XYZ file of C-alpha atoms in Angstrom:
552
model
C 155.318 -86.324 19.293
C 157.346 -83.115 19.400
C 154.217 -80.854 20.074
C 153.305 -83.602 22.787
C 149.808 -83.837 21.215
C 148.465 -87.114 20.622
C 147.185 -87.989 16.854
C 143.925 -89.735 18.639
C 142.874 -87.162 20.772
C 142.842 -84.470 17.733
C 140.612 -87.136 16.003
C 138.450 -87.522 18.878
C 138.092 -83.869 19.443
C 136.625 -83.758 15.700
C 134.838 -86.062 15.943
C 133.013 -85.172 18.753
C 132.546 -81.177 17.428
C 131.008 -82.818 14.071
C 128.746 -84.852 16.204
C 127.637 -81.973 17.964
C 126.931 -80.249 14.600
C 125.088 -82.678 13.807
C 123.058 -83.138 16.527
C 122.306 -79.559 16.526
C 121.261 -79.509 12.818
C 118.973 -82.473 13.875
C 117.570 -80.031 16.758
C 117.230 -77.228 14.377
C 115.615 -79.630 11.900
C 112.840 -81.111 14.850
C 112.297 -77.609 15.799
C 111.726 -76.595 12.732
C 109.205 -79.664 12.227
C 107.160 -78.895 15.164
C 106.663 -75.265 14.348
C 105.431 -76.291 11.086
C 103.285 -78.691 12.428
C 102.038 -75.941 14.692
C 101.125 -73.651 11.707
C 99.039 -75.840 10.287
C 97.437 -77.688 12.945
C 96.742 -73.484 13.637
C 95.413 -73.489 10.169
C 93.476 -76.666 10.206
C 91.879 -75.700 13.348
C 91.352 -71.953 11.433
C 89.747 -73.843 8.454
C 87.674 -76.555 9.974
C 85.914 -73.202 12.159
C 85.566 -71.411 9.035
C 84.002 -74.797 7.718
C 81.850 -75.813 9.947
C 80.578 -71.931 10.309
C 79.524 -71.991 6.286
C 77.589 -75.594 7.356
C 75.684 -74.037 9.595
C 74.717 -70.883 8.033
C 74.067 -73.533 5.225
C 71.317 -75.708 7.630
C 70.089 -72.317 8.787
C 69.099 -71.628 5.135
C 68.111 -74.855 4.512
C 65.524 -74.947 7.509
C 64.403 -71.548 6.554
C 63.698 -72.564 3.187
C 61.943 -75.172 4.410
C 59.580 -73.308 6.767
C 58.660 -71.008 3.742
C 57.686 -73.796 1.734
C 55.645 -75.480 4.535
C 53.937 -72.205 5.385
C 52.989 -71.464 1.784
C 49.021 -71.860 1.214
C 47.321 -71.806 -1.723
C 44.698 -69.714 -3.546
C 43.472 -68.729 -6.634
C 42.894 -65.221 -7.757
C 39.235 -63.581 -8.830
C 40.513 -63.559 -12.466
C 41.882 -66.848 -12.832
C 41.717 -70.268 -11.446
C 45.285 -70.765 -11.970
C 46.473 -71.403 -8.371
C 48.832 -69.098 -6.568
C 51.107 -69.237 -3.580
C 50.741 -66.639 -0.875
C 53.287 -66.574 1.622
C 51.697 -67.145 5.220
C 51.791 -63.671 6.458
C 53.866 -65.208 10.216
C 56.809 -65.502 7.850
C 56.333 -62.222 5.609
C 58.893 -59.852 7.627
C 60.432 -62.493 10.408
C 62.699 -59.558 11.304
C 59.937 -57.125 12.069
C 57.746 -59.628 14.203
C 61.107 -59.962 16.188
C 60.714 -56.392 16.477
C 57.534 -56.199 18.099
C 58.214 -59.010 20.238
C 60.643 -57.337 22.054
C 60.349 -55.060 25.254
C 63.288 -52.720 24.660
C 65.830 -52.343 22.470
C 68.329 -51.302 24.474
C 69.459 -49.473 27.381
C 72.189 -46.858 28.472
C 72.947 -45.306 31.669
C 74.114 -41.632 31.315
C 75.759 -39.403 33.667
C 77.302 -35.711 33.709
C 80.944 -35.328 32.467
C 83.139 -32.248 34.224
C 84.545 -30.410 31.270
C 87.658 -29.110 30.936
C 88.905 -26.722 33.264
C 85.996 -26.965 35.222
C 83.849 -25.205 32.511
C 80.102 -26.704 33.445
C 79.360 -30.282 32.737
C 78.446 -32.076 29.448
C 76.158 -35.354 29.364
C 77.799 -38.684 28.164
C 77.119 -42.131 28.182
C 78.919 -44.644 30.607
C 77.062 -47.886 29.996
C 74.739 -49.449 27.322
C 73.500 -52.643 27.364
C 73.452 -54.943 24.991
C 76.631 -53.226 23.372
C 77.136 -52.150 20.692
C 78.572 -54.407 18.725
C 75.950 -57.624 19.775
C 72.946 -55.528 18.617
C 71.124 -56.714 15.896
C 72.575 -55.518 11.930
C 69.570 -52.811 11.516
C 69.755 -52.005 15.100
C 73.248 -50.815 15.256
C 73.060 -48.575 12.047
C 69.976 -46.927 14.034
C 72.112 -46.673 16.925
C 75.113 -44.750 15.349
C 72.196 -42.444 14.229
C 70.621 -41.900 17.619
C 73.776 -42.675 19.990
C 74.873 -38.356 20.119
C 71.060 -37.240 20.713
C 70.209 -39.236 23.423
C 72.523 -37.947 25.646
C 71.253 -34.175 25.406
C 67.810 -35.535 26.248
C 68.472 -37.727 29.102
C 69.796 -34.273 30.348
C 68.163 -31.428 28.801
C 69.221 -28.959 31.224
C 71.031 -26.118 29.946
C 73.494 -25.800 33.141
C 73.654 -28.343 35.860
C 74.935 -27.666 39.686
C 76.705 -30.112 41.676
C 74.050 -30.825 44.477
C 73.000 -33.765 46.801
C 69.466 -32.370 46.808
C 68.105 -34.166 43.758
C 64.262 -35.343 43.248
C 64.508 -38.687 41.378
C 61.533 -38.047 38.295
C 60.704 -40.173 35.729
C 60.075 -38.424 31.790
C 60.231 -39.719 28.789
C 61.344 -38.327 24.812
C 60.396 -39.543 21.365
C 63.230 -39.942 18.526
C 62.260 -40.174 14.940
C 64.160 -41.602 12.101
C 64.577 -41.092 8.844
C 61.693 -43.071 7.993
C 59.030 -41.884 10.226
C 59.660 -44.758 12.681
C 59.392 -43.494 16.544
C 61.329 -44.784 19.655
C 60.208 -43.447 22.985
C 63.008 -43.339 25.359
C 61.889 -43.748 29.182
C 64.511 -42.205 31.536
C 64.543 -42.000 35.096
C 66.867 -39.147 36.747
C 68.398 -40.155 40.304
C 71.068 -39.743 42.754
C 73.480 -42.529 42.885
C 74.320 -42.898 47.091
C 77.542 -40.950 47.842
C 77.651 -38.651 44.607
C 76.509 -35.393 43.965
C 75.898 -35.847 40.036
C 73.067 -37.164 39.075
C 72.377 -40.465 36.181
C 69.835 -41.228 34.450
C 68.858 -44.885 32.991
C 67.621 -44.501 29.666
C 65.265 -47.578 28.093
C 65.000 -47.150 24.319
C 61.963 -49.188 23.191
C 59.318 -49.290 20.094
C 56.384 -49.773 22.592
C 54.555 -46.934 23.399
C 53.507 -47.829 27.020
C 54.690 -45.226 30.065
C 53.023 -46.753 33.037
C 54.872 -50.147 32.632
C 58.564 -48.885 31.832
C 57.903 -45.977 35.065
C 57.440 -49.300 37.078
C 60.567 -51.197 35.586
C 62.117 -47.715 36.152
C 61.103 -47.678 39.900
C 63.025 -50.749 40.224
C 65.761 -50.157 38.529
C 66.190 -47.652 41.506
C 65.527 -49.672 43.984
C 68.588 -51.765 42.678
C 71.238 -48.895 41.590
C 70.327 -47.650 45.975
C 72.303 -50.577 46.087
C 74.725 -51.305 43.709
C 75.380 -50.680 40.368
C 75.624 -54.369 39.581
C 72.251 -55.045 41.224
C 70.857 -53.662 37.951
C 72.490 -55.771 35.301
C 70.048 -58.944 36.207
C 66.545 -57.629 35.760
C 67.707 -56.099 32.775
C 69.197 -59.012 31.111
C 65.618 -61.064 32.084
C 63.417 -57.898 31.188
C 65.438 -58.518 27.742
C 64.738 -61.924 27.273
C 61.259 -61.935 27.830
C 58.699 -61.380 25.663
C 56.318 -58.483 25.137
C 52.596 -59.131 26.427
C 50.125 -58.175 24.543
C 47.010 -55.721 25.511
C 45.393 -56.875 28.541
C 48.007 -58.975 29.225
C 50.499 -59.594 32.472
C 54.135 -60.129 31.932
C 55.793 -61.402 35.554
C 59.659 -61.377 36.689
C 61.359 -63.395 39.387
C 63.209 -60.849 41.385
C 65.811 -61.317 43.867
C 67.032 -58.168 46.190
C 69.110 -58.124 49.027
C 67.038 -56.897 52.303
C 67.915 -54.587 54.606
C 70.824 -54.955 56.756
C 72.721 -56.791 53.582
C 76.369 -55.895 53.366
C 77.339 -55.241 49.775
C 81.022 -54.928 48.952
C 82.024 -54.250 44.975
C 85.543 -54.333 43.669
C 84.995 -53.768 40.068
C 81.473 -52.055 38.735
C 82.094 -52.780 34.986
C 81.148 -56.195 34.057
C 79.719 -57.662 30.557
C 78.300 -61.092 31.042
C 77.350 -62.835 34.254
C 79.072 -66.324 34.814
C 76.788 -67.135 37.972
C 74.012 -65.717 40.388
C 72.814 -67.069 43.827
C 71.804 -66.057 47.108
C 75.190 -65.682 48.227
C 77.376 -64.220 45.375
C 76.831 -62.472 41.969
C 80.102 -62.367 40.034
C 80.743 -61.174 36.841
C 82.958 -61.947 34.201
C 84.131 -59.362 31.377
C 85.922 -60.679 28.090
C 88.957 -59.511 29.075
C 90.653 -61.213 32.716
C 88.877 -58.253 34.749
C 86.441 -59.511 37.387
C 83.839 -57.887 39.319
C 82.882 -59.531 42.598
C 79.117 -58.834 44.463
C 79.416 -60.447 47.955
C 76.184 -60.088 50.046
C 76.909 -60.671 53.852
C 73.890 -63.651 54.579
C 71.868 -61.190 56.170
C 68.438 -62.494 54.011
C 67.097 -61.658 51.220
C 63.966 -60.661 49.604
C 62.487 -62.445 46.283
C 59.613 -61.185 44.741
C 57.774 -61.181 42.019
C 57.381 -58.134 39.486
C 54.192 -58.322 37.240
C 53.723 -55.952 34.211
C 50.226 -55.241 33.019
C 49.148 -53.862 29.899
C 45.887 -52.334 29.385
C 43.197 -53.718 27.415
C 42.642 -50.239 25.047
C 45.952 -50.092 24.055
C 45.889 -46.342 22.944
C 45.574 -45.421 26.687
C 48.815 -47.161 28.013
C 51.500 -44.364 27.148
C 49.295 -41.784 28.634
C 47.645 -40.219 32.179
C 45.567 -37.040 32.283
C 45.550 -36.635 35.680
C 48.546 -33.952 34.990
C 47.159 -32.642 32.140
C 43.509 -31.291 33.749
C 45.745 -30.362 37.491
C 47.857 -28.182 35.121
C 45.118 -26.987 32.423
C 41.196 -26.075 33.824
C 38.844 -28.074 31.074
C 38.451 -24.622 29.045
C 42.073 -24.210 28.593
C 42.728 -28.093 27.604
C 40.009 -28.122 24.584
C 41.972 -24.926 23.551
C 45.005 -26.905 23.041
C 43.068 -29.880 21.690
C 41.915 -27.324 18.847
C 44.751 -25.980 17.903
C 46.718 -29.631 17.561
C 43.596 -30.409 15.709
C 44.378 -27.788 13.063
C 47.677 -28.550 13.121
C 49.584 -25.607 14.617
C 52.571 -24.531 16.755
C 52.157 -25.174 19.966
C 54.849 -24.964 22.823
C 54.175 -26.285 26.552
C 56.741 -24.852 29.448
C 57.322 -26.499 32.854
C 60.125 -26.986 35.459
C 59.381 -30.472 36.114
C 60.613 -32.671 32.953
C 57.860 -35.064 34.092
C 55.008 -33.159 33.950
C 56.394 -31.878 30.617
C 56.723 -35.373 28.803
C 53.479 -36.221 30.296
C 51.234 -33.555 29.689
C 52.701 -33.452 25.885
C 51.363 -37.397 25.486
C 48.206 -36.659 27.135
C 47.468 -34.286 24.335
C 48.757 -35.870 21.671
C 46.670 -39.439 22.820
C 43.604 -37.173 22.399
C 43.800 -36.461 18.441
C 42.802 -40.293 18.599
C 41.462 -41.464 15.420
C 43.697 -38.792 14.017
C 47.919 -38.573 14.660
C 49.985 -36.327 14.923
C 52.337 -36.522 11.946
C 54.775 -33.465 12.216
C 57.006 -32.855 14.792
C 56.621 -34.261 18.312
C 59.603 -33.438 21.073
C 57.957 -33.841 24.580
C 61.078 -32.849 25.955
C 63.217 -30.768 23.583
C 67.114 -29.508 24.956
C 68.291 -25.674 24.838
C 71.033 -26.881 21.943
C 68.163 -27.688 19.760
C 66.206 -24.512 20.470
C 66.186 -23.194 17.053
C 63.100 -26.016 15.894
C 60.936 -23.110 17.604
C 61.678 -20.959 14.481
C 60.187 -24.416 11.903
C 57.484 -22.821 10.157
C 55.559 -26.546 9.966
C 53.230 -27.572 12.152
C 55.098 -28.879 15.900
C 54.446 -29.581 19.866
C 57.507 -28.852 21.835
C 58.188 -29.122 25.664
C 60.386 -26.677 27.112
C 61.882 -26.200 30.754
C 60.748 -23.194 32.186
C 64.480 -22.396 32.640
C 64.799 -21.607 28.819
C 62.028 -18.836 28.684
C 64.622 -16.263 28.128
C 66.164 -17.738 25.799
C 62.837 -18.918 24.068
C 61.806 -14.929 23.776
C 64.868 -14.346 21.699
C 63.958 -16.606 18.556
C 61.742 -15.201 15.855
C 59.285 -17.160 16.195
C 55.616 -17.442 14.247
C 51.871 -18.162 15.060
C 52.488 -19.998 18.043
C 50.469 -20.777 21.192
C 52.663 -20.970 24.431
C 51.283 -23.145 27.662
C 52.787 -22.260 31.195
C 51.948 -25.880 32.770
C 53.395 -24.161 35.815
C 51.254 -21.126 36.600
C 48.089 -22.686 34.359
C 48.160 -19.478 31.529
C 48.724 -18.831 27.828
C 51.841 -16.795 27.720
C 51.360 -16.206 24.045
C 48.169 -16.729 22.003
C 47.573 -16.620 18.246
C 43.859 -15.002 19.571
C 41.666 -16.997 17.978
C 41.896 -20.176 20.366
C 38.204 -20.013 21.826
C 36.836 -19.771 18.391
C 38.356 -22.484 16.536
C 35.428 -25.504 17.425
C 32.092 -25.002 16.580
C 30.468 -24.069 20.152
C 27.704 -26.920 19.250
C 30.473 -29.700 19.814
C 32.946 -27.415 22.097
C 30.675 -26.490 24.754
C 29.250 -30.236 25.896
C 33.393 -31.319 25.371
C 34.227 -28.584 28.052
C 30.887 -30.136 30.539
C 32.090 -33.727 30.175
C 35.593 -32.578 31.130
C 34.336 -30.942 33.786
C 32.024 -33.948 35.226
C 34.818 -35.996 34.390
C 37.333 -34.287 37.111
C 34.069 -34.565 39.094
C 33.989 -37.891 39.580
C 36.771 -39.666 40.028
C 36.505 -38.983 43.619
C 33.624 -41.224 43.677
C 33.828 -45.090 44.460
C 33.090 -46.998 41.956
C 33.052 -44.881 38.935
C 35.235 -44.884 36.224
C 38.840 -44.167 35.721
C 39.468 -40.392 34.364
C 41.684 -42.359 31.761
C 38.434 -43.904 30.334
C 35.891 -40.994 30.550
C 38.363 -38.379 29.544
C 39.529 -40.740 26.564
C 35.364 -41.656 26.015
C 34.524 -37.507 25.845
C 36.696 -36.891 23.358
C 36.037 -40.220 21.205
C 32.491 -38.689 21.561
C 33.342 -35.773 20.183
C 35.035 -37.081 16.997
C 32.341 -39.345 16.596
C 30.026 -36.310 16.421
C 32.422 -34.355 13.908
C 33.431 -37.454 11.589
C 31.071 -40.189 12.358
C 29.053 -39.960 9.261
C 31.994 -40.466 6.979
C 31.102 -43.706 5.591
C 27.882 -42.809 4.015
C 29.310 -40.539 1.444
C 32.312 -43.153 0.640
C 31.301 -44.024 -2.880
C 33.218 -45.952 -5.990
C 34.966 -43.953 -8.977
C 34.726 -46.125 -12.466
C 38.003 -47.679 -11.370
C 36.879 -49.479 -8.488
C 38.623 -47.029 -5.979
C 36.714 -46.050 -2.788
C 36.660 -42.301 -2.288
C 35.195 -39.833 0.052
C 32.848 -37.152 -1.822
C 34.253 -34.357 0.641
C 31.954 -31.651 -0.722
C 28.693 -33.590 0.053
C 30.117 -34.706 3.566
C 30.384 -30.981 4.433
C 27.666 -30.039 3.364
C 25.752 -32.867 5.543
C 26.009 -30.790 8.644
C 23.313 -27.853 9.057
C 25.680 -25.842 11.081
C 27.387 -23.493 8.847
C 30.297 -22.890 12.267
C 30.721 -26.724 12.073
C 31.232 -26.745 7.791
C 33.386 -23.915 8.029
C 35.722 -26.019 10.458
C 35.521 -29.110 8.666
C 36.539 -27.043 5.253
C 40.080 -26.062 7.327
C 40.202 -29.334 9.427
C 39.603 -31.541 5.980
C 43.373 -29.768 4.534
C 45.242 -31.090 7.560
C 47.454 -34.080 7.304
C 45.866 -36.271 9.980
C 42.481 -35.741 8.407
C 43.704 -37.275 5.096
C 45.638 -39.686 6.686
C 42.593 -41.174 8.002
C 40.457 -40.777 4.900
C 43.609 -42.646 3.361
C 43.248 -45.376 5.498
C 39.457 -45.342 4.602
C 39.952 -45.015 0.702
C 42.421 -48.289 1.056
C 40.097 -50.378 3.132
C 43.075 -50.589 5.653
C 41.732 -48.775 9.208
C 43.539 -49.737 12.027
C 40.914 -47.803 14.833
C 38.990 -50.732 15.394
C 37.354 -48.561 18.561
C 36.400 -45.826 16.754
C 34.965 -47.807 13.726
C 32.552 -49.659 16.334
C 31.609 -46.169 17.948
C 30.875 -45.087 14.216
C 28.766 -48.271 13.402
C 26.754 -47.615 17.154
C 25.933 -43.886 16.174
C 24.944 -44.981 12.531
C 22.305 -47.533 14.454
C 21.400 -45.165 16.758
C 20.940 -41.992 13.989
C 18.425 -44.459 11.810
C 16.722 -45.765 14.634
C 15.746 -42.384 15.538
């Protein structure tokens, strides 16, 4: 007892410390549990996804498999009866039927960047829809191709000023990949309310068709006057629906605000819409960002937006009304001539619109032939140099770039002003090039054509331009198929020398001898030699004149 400490109270103190240990070790030890039980219900959860995603790629296999075999159909070949299956041809290429099934493929909104320093400004792109990363596998590698040239011709302008004064226009461009394949890119240029730099919305599609995407255009507009969110709806439907076919109407619900609305916008960036009523439109993107649309209830307007395609497909990228307001009838057949043979030809304007469209007018008229070299309706000062390709090409130019067009050495080429109506460069032999048995009534029917369309009741120019010049190939070509003969093999062929020699005109053999070396007019003896035409219109106007020439 000398220390005064009592023997029980040392004990107690222990054993109280090694309780605590322990109780902490036991803490430790149920901590330690539920983290590991945390890990792996983590990795169960992790492995049951990963499961259950191989089961249903699995199913989707399995169902696929089982649509090829139900779709198979049987027949037996000309040299054997032994029984064959041929795939049903709505399940060769699932992929590509998507393809044509779809309206667009996507679309991007691009708008004028301020370089450094203030040196001029450089086009980039601030929006695409779908992204990236949700298009389609073959999509996206097409996109990486395409994503640093569309830019330059959603803005081909070599130097851009700041101005409130802009003209909203609608133009178009044509891309071409590696394989052949075009896209036509519609763009509309306009003036966003409040800003003095212009943007234009870009729609990327495999459909050839300019009337219908100006009109989508128009209202994509009519919703950016608004608000930039406005847009993001009748995109997302135009996506989801399906392409018509020819002759066919494809109709959208639309809802606008009217005038009067109130529109207030915190955040213009959204990704995926959660909701969308008459009241509000909110967005949500992946990440905890918002973007709120609130319309004051003001009223609104809901309407319905029909898209029509015409009947004779060929005619629905294309107007000519441009084309002859720009070029008399002489002057147009000159152009059709020298596109016929295949040459360089160059078109100028200062309105990108006129450009794009005059450039598809002309091309649309080669019809049963195509163009297969280079086509750039709308081509930007960066890329000037193709002027100097020694192939065959049709380029569109703005005016603004004649300068610098003078400078490049540059071949045989013939050079349209759309803007003052004149040749500013010829290759001299324009007026010489058709025989004047089949030029001379081409030039009268343009001419009646302009003519009449004043007149109630008659025809659209698209359909007696387009029927002058299927006239006139009809005359040149029509008599094709009665010198298609067999070789010993079985092959069809074309006896070229005795289909020349057919006509009595010696002007109109001598053109066919240089015409019968281009590309297009092999391509369509090709398609002739194969059994595999695909100018169903032209091949009934070729049967009609074969009547008509033995009935007379």
């Amino acid at each position: 007892m000398g220390d005064g400490k009592s023997p029980t109270a040392g004990m107690a103190v222990t054993s109280l410390l090694s309780k605590y240990s322990e109780d902490e070790e036991c803490m430790r030890n149920q901590r330690c549990r539920n983290h590991k039980q945390k890990v792996w219900a983590t990795h169960l959860h992790l492995h049951t996804w990963a499961l259950l995603q191989t089961l249903q790629q699995y199913i989707r296999q399995m169902r696929m498999r089982k649509m090829l075999t139900q779709n198979l159909r049987w027949s037996a070949t000309p040299s054997s009866d032994r029984a064959v299956p041929i795939e049903d041809s709505i399940m060769t290429k699932p992929a590509e039927r998507r393809k044509d099934r779809e309206m667009f493929q996507y679309v991007v909104v691009v708008s004028l960047r301020e370089g450094d320093q203030g040196r001029g400004y450089a086009p980039e792109i601030i929006y695409q829809y779908p992204k990236t990363e949700h298009l389609q596998t073959w999509l996206q590698k097409e996109h990486e191709t395409l994503h640093r040239s569309i830019p330059l011709f959603c803005f081909p302008d070599e130097q851009y000023v700041p101005s409130k004064d802009v003209q909203s226009e609608t133009f178009s461009f044509v891309l071409t990949n590696v394989d052949g394949s075009r896209r036509f890119g519609y763009c509309r240029r306009l003036l966003p309310p409040g800003k003095n730099v212009p943007e234009v919305y870009c729609i990327i599609s495999r459909l050839g068709c300019f009337d219908l995407f100006a009109k989508v255009l128009e209202e994509v507009e009519r919703r950016r006057q608004i608000c930039f969110a406005m847009v993001y709806p009748f995109v997302q439907s135009l996506k989801d629906s399906v392409c018509p076919e020819p002759g066919h109407s494809l109709r959208i619900k639309s809802f606008i605000p009217s005038q009067g609305t109130q529109v207030t916008t915190e955040v213009v960036l959204f990704d995926l819409p959660i909701y969308f009523n008459r009241v509000n439109v909110k967005f949500r993107r992946f990440s905890s960002m918002e973007t709120r649309v609130n319309f004051s209830i003001a009223g609104h307007v809901s309407q319905e937006i029909v898209l029509t395609r015409p009947v004779d497909s060929r005619l629905e990228h294309v107007e000519f009304e441009g084309l002859l307001t720009c070029l008399n009838p002489e002057t147009v057949v000159q152009v059709f001539a020298s596109l016929l043979l295949e040459r360089r030809v160059i078109l100028l304007s200062s309105k990108l619109s006129q450009l794009s469209r005059c450039i598809h007018a002309l091309v649309v008229l080669l019809y049963p032939f195509s163009w297969q070299h280079t086509y750039i309706p709308v081509l930007p000062p960066s890329l000037i140099d193709a002027v100097c390709n020694p192939t065959p090409f049709i380029l569109g130019l703005q005016r603004a770039t004649l300068p610098l067009l003078e400078d490049q050495p540059m071949e045989e080429v013939l050079l349209v002003d759309l803007d003052r109506k004149t040749f500013l460069r010829k290759v001299g032999d324009e007026a010489q090039i058709l025989p004047p048995k089949l030029a001379t009534p081409l030039v009268e029917d343009l001419i009646t054509c302009t003519s009449r369309t004043s007149v109630p009741g008659s025809p659209s120019l698209k359909e007696t331009v387009s029927n002058a010049f299927l006239h006139f190939h009809v005359q040149l070509v029509g008599t094709y198929p009665q010198h298609m003969h067999s070789d010993k093999h079985g092959r069809r062929m074309l006896n070229q020398r005795a289909f020349r020699k057919s006509f009595s005109s010696r002007t109109t053999r001598h053109f066919l001898k240089v015409f019968m070396q281009t590309q297009a007019f092999q391509g369509f003896i090709g398609e002739r030699e194969t059994g595999t035409p695909t100018q169903e219109l032209f091949e009934q106007r070729v049967r009609d004149f074969l009547q008509s020439e033995a009935g007379s």
